[in-house]
mmCIF file of N, CA and C in Angstrom:
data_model
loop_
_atom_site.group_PDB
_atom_site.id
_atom_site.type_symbol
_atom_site.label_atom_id
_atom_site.label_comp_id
_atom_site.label_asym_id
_atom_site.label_seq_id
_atom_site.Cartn_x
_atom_site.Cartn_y
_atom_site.Cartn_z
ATOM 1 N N UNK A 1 0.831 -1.196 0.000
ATOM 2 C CA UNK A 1 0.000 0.000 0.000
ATOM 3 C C UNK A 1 0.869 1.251 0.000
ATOM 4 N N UNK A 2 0.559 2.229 -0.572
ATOM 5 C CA UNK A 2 1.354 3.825 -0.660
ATOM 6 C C UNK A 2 0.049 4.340 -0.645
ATOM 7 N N UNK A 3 0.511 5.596 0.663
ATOM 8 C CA UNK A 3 -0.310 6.791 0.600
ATOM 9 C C UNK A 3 -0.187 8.414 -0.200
ATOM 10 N N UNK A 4 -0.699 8.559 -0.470
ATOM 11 C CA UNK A 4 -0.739 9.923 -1.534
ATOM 12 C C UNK A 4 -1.183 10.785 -0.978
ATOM 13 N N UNK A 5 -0.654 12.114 -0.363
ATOM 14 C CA UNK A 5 -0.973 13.210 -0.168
ATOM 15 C C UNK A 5 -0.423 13.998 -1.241
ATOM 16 N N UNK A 6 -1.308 15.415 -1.211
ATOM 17 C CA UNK A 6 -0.706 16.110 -2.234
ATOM 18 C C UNK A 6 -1.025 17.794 -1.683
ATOM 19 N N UNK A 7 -0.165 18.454 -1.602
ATOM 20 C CA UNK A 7 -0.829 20.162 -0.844
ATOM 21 C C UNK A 7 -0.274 20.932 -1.812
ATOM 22 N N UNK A 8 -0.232 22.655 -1.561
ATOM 23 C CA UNK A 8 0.428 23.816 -2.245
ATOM 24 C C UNK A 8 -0.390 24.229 -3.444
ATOM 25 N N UNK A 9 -1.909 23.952 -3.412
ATOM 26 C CA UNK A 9 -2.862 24.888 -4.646
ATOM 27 C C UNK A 9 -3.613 25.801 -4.175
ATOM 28 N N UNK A 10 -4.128 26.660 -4.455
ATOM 29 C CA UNK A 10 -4.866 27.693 -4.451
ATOM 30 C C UNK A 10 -4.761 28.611 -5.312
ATOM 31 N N UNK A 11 -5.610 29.786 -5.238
ATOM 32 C CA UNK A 11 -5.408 30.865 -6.404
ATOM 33 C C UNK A 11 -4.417 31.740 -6.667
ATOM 34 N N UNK A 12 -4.364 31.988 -7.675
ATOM 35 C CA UNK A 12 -3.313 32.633 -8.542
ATOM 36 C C UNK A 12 -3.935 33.148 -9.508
ATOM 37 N N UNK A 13 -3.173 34.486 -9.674
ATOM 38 C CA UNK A 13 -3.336 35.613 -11.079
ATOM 39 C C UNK A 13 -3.069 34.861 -12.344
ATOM 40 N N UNK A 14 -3.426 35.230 -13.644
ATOM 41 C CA UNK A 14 -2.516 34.508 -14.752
ATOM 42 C C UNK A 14 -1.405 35.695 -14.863
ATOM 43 N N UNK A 15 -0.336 33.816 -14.925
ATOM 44 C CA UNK A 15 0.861 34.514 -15.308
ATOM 45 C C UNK A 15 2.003 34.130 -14.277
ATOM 46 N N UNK A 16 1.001 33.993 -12.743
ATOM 47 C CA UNK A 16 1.715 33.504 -11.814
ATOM 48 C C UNK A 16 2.657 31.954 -11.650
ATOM 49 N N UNK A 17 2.616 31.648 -10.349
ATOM 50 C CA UNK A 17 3.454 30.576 -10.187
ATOM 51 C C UNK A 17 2.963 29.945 -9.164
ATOM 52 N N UNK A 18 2.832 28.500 -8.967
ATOM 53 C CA UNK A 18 2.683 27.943 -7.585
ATOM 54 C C UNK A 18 3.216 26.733 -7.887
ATOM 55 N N UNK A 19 3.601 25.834 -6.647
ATOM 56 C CA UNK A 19 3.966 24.749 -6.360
ATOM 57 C C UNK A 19 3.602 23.646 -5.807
ATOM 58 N N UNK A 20 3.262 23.201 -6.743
ATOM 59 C CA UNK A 20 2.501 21.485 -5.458
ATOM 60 C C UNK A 20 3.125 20.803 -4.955
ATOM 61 N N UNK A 21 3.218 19.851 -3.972
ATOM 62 C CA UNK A 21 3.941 19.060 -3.461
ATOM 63 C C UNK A 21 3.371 17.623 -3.464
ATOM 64 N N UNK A 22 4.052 16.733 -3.410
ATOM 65 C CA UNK A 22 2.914 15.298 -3.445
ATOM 66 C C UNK A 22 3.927 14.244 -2.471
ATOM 67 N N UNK A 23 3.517 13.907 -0.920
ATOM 68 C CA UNK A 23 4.048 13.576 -0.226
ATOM 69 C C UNK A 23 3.733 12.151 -0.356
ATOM 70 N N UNK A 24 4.587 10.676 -0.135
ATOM 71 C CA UNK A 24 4.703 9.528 0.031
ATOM 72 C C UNK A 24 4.488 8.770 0.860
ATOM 73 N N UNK A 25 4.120 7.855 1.895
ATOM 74 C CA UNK A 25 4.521 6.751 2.069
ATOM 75 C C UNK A 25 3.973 5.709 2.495
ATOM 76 N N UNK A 26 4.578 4.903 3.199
ATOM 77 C CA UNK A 26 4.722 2.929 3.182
ATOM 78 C C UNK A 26 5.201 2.300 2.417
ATOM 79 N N UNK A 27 4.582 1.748 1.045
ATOM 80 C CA UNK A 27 5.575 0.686 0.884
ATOM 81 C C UNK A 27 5.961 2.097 -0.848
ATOM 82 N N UNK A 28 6.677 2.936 -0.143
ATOM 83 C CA UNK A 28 7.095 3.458 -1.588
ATOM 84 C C UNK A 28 8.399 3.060 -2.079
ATOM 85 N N UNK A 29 8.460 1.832 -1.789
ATOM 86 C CA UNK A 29 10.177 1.552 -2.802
ATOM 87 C C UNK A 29 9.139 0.358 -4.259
ATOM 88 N N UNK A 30 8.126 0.468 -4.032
ATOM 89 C CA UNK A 30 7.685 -0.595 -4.835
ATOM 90 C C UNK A 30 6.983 0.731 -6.331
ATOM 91 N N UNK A 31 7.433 1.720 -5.929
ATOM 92 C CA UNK A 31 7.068 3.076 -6.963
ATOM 93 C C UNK A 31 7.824 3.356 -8.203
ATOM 94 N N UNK A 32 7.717 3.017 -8.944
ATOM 95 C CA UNK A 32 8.425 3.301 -10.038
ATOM 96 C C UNK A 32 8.139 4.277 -10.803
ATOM 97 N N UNK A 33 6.927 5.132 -11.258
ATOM 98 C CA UNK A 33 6.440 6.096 -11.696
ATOM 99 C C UNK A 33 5.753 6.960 -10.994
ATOM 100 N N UNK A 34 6.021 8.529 -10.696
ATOM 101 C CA UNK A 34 5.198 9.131 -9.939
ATOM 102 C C UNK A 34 4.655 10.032 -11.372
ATOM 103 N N UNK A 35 3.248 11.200 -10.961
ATOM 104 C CA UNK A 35 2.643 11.599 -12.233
ATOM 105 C C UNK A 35 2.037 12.614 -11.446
ATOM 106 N N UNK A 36 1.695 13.637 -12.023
ATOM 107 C CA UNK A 36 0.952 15.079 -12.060
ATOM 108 C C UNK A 36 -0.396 14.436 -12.695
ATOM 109 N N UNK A 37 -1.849 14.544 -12.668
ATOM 110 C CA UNK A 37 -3.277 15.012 -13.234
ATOM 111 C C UNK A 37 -3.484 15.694 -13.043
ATOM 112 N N UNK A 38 -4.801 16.219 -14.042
ATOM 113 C CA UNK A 38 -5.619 17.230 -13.697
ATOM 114 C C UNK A 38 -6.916 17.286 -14.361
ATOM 115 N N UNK A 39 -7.841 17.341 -13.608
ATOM 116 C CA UNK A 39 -9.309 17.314 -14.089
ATOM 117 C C UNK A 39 -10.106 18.712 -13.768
ATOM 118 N N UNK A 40 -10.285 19.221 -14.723
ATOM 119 C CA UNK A 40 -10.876 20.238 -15.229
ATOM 120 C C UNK A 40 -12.872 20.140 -14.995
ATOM 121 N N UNK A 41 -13.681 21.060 -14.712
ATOM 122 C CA UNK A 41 -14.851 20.347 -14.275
ATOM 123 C C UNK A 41 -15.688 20.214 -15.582
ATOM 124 N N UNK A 42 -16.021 19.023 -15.761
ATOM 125 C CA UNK A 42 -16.692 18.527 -17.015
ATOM 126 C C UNK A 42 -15.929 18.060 -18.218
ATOM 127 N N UNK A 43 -14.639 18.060 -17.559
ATOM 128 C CA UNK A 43 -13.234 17.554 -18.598
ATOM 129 C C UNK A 43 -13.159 16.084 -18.201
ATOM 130 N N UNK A 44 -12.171 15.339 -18.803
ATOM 131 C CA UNK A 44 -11.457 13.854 -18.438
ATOM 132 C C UNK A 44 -10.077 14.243 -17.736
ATOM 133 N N UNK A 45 -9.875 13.551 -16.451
ATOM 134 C CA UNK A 45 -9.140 13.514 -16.493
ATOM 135 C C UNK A 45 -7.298 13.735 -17.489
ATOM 136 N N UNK A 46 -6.554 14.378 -16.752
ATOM 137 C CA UNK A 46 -5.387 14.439 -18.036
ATOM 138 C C UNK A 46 -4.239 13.833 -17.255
ATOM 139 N N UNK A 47 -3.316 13.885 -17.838
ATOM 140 C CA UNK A 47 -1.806 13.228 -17.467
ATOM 141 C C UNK A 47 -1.146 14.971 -17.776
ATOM 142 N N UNK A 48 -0.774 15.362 -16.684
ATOM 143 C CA UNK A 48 0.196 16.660 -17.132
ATOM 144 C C UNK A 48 1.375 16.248 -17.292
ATOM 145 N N UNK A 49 1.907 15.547 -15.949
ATOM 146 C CA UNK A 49 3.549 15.263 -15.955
ATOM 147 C C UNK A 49 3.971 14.220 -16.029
ATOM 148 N N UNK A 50 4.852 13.384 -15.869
ATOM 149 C CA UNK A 50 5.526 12.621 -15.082
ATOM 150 C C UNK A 50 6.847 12.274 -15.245
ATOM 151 N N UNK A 51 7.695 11.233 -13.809
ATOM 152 C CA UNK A 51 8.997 10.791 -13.645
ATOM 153 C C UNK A 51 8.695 9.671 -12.872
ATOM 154 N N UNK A 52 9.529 8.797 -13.814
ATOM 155 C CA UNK A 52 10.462 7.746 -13.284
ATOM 156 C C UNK A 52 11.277 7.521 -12.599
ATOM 157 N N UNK A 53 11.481 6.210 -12.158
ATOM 158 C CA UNK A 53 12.840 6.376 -11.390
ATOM 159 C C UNK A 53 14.380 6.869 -11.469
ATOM 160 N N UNK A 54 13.821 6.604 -12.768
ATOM 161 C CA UNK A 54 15.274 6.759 -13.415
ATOM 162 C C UNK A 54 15.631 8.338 -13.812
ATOM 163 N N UNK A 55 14.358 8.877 -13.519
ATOM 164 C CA UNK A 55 14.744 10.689 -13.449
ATOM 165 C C UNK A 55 14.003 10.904 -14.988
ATOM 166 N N UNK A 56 13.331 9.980 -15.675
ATOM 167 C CA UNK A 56 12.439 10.076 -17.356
ATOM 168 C C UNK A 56 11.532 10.860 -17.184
ATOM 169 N N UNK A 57 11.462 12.572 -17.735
ATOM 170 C CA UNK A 57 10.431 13.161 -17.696
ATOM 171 C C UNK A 57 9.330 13.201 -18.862
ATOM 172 N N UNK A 58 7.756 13.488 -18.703
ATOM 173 C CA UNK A 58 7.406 13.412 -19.677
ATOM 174 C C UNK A 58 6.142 14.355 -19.762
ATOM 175 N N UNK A 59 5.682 15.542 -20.502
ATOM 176 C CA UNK A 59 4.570 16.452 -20.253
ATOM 177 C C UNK A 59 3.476 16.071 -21.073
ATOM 178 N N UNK A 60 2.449 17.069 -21.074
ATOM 179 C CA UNK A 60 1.357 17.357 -21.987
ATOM 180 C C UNK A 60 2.107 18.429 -22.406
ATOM 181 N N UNK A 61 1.840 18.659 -23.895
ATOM 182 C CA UNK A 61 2.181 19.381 -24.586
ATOM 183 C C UNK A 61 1.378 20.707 -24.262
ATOM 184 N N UNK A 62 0.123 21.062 -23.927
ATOM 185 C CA UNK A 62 -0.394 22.157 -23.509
ATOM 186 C C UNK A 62 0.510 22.878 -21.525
ATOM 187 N N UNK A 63 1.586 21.995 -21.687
ATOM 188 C CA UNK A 63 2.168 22.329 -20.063
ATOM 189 C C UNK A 63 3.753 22.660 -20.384
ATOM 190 N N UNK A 64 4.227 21.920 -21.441
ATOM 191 C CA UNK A 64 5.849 21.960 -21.822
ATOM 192 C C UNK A 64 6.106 23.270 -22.032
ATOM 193 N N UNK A 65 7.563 23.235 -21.227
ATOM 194 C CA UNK A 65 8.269 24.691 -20.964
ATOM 195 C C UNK A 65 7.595 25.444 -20.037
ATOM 196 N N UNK A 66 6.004 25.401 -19.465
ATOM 197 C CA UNK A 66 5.681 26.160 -18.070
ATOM 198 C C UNK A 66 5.911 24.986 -16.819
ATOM 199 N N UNK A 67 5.433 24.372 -16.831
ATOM 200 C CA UNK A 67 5.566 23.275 -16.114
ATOM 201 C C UNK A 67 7.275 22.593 -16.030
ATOM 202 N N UNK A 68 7.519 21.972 -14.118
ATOM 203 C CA UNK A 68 8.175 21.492 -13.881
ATOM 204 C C UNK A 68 8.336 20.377 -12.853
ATOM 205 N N UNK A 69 8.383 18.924 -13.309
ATOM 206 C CA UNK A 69 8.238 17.603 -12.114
ATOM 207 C C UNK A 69 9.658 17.563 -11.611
ATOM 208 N N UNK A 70 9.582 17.019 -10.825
ATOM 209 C CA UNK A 70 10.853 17.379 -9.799
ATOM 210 C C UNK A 70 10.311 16.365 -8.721
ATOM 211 N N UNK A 71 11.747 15.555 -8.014
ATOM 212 C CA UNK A 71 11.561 14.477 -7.225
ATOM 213 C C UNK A 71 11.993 14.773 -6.065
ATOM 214 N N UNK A 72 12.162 14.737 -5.033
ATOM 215 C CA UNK A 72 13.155 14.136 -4.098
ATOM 216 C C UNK A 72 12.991 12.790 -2.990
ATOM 217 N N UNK A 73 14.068 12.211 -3.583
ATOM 218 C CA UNK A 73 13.825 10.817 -3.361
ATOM 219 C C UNK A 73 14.042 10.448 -1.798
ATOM 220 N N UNK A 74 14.858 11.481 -0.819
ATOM 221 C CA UNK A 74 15.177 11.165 0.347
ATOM 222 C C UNK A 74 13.864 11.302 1.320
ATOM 223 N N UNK A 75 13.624 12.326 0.666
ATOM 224 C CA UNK A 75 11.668 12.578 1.601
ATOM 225 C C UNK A 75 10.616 12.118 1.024
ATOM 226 N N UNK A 76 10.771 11.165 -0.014
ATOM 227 C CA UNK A 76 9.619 10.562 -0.753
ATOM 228 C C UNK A 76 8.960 11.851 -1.025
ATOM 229 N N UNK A 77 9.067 12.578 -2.054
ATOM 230 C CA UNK A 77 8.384 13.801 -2.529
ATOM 231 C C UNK A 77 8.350 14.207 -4.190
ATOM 232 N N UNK A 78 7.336 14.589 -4.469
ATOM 233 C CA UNK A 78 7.561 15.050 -5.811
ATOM 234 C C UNK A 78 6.543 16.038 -5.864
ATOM 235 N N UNK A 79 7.134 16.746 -6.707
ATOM 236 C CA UNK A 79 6.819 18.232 -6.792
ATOM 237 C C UNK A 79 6.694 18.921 -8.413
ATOM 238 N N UNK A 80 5.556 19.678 -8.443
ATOM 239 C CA UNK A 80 5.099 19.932 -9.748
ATOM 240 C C UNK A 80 5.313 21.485 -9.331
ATOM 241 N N UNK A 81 6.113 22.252 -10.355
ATOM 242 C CA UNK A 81 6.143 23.635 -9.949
ATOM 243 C C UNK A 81 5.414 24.145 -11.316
ATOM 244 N N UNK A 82 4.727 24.846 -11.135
ATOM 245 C CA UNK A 82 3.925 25.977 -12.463
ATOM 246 C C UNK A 82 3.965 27.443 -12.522
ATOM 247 N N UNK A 83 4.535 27.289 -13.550
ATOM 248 C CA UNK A 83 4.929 29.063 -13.941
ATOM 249 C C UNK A 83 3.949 29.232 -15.304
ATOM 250 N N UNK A 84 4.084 30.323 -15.106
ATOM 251 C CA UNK A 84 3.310 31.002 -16.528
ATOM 252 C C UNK A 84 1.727 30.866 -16.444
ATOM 253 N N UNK A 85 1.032 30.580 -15.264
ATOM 254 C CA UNK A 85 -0.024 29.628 -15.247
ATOM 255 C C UNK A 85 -1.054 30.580 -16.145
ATOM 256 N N UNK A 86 -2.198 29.859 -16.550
ATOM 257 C CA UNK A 86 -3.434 30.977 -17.212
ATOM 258 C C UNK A 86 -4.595 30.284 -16.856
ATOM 259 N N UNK A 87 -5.668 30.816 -17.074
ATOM 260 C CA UNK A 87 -6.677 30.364 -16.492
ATOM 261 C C UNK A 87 -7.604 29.129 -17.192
ATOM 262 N N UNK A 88 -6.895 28.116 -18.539
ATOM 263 C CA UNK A 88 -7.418 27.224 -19.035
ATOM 264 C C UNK A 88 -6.440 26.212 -18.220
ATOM 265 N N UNK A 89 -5.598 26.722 -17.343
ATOM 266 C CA UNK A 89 -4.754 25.217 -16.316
ATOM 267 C C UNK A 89 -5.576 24.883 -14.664
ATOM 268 N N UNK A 90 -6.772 26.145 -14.672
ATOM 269 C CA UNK A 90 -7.454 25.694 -13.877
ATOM 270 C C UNK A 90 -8.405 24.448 -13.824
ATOM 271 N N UNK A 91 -8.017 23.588 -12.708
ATOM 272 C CA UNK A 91 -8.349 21.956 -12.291
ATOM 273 C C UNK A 91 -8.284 21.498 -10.860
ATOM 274 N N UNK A 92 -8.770 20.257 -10.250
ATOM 275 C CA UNK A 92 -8.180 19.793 -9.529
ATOM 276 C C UNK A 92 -6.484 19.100 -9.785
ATOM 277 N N UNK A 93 -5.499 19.148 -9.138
ATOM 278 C CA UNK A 93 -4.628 18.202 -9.354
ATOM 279 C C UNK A 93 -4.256 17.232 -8.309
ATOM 280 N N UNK A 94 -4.213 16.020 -9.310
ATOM 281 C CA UNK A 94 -3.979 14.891 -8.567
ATOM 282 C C UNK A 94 -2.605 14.124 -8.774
ATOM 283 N N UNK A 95 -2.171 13.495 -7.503
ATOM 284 C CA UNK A 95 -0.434 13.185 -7.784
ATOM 285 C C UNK A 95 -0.994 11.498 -7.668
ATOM 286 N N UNK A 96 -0.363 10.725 -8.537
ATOM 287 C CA UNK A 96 -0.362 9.357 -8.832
ATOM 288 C C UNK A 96 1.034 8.783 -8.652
ATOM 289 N N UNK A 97 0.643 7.910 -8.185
ATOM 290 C CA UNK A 97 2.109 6.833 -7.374
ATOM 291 C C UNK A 97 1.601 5.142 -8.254
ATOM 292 N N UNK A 98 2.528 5.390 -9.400
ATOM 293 C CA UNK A 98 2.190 4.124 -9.947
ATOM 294 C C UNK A 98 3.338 2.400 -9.404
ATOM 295 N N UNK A 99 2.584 1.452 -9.311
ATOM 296 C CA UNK A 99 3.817 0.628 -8.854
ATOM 297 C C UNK A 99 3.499 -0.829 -9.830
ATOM 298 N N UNK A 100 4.357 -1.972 -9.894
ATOM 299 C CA UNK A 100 4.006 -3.080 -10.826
ATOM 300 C C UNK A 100 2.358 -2.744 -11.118
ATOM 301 N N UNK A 101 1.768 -3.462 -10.222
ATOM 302 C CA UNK A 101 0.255 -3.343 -10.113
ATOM 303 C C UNK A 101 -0.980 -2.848 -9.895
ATOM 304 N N UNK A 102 -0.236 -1.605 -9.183
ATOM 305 C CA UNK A 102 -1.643 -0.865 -8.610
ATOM 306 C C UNK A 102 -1.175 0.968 -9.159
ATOM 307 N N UNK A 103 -2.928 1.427 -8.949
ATOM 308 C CA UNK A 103 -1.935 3.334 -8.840
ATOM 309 C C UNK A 103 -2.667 3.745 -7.662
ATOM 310 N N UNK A 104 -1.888 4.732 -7.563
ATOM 311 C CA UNK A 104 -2.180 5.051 -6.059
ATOM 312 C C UNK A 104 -2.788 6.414 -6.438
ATOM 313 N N UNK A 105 -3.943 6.928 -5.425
ATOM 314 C CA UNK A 105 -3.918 8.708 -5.942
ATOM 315 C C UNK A 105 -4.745 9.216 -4.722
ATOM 316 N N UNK A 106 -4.005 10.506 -4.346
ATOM 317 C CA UNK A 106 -4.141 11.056 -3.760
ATOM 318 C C UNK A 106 -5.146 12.319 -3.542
ATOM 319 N N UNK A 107 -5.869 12.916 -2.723
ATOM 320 C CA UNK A 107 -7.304 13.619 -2.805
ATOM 321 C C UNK A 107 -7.065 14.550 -4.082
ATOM 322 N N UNK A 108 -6.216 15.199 -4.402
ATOM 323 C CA UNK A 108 -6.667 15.795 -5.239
ATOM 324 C C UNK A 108 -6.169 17.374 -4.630
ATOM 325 N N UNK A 109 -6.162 18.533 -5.148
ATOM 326 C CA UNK A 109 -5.871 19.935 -4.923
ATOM 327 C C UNK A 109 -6.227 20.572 -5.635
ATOM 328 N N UNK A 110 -6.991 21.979 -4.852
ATOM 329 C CA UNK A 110 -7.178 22.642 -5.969
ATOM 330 C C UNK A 110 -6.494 24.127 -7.099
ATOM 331 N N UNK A 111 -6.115 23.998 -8.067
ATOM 332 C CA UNK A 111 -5.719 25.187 -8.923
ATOM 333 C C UNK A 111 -6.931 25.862 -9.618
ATOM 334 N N UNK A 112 -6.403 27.523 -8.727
ATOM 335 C CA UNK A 112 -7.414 28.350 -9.978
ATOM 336 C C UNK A 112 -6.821 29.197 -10.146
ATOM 337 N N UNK A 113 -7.046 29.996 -11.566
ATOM 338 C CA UNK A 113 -6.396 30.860 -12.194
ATOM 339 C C UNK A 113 -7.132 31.677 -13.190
ATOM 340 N N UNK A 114 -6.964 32.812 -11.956
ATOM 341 C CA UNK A 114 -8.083 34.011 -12.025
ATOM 342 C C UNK A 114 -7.604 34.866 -11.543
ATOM 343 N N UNK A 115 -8.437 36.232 -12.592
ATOM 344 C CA UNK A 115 -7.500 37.316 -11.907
ATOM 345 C C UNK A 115 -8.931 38.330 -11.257
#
């Protein structure tokens, strides 16, 4: 089992910046992929980010070059930083802890981006 927390959303101007954080644990050595979502209300779910263990990043093309995933492996943490934000990146975001078999996901946070 891995637990998924995830904090650091709230509002923001467009244009601004904020930082999520997506905290780990129990059995997180069995994690091989951690991931950024985001669900928009009346949208599908999306895949914004993600990294591997091996440090493999990978975006949505509506996020590349504002967006940044970022790990740290000693505090079980990963971290989505957003710059440039505008108000079509407003969503919940959700941090996913994928492992062989299962995904893990955490409540969710909210981003808005409004001025």
């Amino acid at each position: 089992q891995v637990h998924v927390v995830e904090s650091g959303g709230g509002l923001v101007q467009p244009g601004g910046s904020l930082r999520l954080s997506c905290g780990t644990s129990g059995s997180v050595s069995s994690i091989w992929r951690m991931a950024w979502y985001r669900q928009a209300p009346g949208q599908r779910r999306e895949l914004v980010a993600s990294i591997t263990n091996g440090g493999i990043t990978n975006y949505a093309d509506s996020v590349e070059g504002r967006f940044t995933i970022s790990r740290d492996n000693a505090n079980n943490t990963v971290y989505l930083q957003l710059n440039s934000l505008k108000p079509e990146d407003t969503a919940v975001y959700y941090c996913n802890a994928k492992t062989q078999y299962c995904d893990y996901w955490g409540q969710g946070t909210q981003v808005t981006v409004s001025s």
